Amino acid sequence: MEIPQDWTFKTEGVAAGFDQHVREQLPWYDLMSGAVAHIARHYLPEGGVLLDIGGSTGNLGRNMEGVLKTRGASYIAVDNSPQMAEVYSGPGKLQIADIRTMEVPE
């Protein structure tokens, strides 16, 4: 992936190459994602809501799918990049919003 001078998640090229790029630059990305999912499993209650801020392509949601189903929990992925929504492949749907002003459903 060619890194644009004005790098932002709000470009199609960055969004399309995100998964490959993040794993090249952060070789421990999958390990950390798995660790975050492992920790989240211990705190997600039955019928709870998991809010993924900066949901990008849905990596955390994919790691949590089994637990979400088992516990009947909801998953809300939030990102402020419409371009990331085009490549999102996690559970549910990625909500395009600024988390600082978004109303979070209960």
Short mmCIF file of C-alpha atoms in Angstrom, two decimals:
data_model
loop_
_atom_site.label_atom_id
_atom_site.label_comp_id
_atom_site.label_asym_id
_atom_site.label_seq_id
_atom_site.Cartn_x
_atom_site.Cartn_y
_atom_site.Cartn_z
CA MET A 1 0.00 0.00 0.00
CA GLU A 2 1.31 3.41 -0.90
CA ILE A 3 0.98 5.77 2.05
CA PRO A 4 -0.50 9.11 0.99
CA GLN A 5 1.25 12.24 2.21
CA ASP A 6 -1.95 13.40 3.90
CA TRP A 7 -2.69 10.00 5.47
CA THR A 8 -6.22 9.56 6.79
CA PHE A 9 -8.72 6.73 7.23
CA LYS A 10 -11.06 8.83 5.10
CA THR A 11 -9.40 7.82 1.82
CA GLU A 12 -10.43 4.81 -0.25
CA GLY A 13 -6.86 3.55 -0.67
CA VAL A 14 -6.10 3.58 3.06
CA ALA A 15 -9.42 1.91 3.90
CA ALA A 16 -8.97 -0.77 1.23
CA GLY A 17 -5.42 -1.57 2.35
CA PHE A 18 -5.99 -1.19 6.09
CA ASP A 19 -5.92 -4.86 7.11
CA GLN A 20 -2.74 -5.62 5.17
CA HIS A 21 -1.05 -2.37 6.20
CA VAL A 22 -1.79 -2.66 9.91
CA ARG A 23 -0.39 -6.21 10.00
CA GLU A 24 2.76 -5.12 8.16
CA GLN A 25 3.36 -2.17 10.48
CA LEU A 26 2.18 -3.84 13.70
CA PRO A 27 3.14 -7.54 13.51
CA TRP A 28 1.51 -8.07 16.91
CA TYR A 29 -1.88 -6.65 15.78
CA ASP A 30 -3.66 -10.01 15.70
CA LEU A 31 -2.18 -10.99 19.06
CA MET A 32 -3.39 -7.75 20.64
CA SER A 33 -6.81 -8.00 18.99
CA GLY A 34 -7.15 -11.49 20.43
CA ALA A 35 -6.08 -10.23 23.86
CA VAL A 36 -8.64 -7.40 23.77
CA ALA A 37 -11.35 -9.90 22.78
CA HIS A 38 -10.25 -12.26 25.57
CA ILE A 39 -10.54 -9.48 28.16
CA ALA A 40 -13.86 -8.23 26.75
CA ARG A 41 -15.33 -11.74 27.07
CA HIS A 42 -14.94 -11.51 30.83
CA TYR A 43 -16.92 -8.27 31.08
CA LEU A 44 -19.65 -8.63 28.47
CA PRO A 45 -22.87 -9.54 30.31
CA GLU A 46 -25.84 -11.50 28.99
CA GLY A 47 -27.83 -9.15 26.75
CA GLY A 48 -25.08 -6.53 27.00
CA VAL A 49 -23.79 -4.11 24.41
CA LEU A 50 -20.24 -4.12 23.08
CA LEU A 51 -19.27 -0.72 21.69
CA ASP A 52 -16.27 -0.88 19.34
CA ILE A 53 -14.92 2.64 18.95
CA GLY A 54 -12.86 2.84 15.78
CA GLY A 55 -14.40 -0.36 14.40
CA SER A 56 -12.45 -0.07 11.10
CA THR A 57 -12.86 -3.37 9.22
CA GLY A 58 -14.52 -5.27 12.09
CA ASN A 59 -11.58 -7.25 13.44
CA LEU A 60 -12.69 -7.11 17.10
CA GLY A 61 -16.26 -7.97 16.17
CA ARG A 62 -15.12 -11.02 14.22
CA ASN A 63 -13.10 -12.12 17.26
CA MET A 64 -16.17 -11.70 19.49
CA GLU A 65 -18.89 -13.21 17.25
CA GLY A 66 -19.26 -16.47 19.18
CA VAL A 67 -19.52 -14.73 22.55
CA LEU A 68 -21.97 -12.17 21.18
CA LYS A 69 -24.27 -14.96 19.97
CA THR A 70 -23.93 -17.05 23.12
CA ARG A 71 -24.74 -14.12 25.38
CA GLY A 72 -27.37 -12.54 23.17
CA ALA A 73 -25.31 -9.36 23.22
CA SER A 74 -25.38 -6.50 20.75
CA TYR A 75 -22.35 -5.19 18.93
CA ILE A 76 -22.09 -1.60 17.77
CA ALA A 77 -19.06 -0.71 15.68
CA VAL A 78 -18.46 3.02 15.31
CA ASP A 79 -16.03 4.77 13.00
CA ASN A 80 -15.97 8.28 11.58
CA SER A 81 -14.76 7.16 8.14
CA PRO A 82 -17.37 6.40 5.46
CA GLN A 83 -14.56 4.76 3.48
CA MET A 84 -13.96 2.23 6.28
CA ALA A 85 -17.67 1.36 6.18
CA GLU A 86 -17.21 0.29 2.57
CA VAL A 87 -14.71 -2.41 3.64
CA TYR A 88 -16.30 -3.34 7.00
CA SER A 89 -16.78 -7.10 7.40
CA GLY A 90 -17.58 -7.55 11.08
CA PRO A 91 -20.88 -8.48 12.68
CA GLY A 92 -23.79 -6.12 12.39
CA LYS A 93 -23.11 -2.85 10.71
CA LEU A 94 -20.53 -0.12 11.14
CA GLN A 95 -22.14 3.12 12.26
CA ILE A 96 -20.56 6.25 10.80
CA ALA A 97 -20.46 8.77 13.64
CA ASP A 98 -18.26 10.92 15.79
CA ILE A 99 -18.27 9.07 19.11
CA ARG A 100 -17.94 12.35 20.98
CA THR A 101 -21.40 13.44 19.87
CA MET A 102 -23.10 10.12 19.16
CA GLU A 103 -26.06 8.97 21.23
CA VAL A 104 -25.32 5.41 22.29
CA PRO A 105 -28.37 3.10 22.38
CA GLU A 106 -28.90 1.10 25.55
#
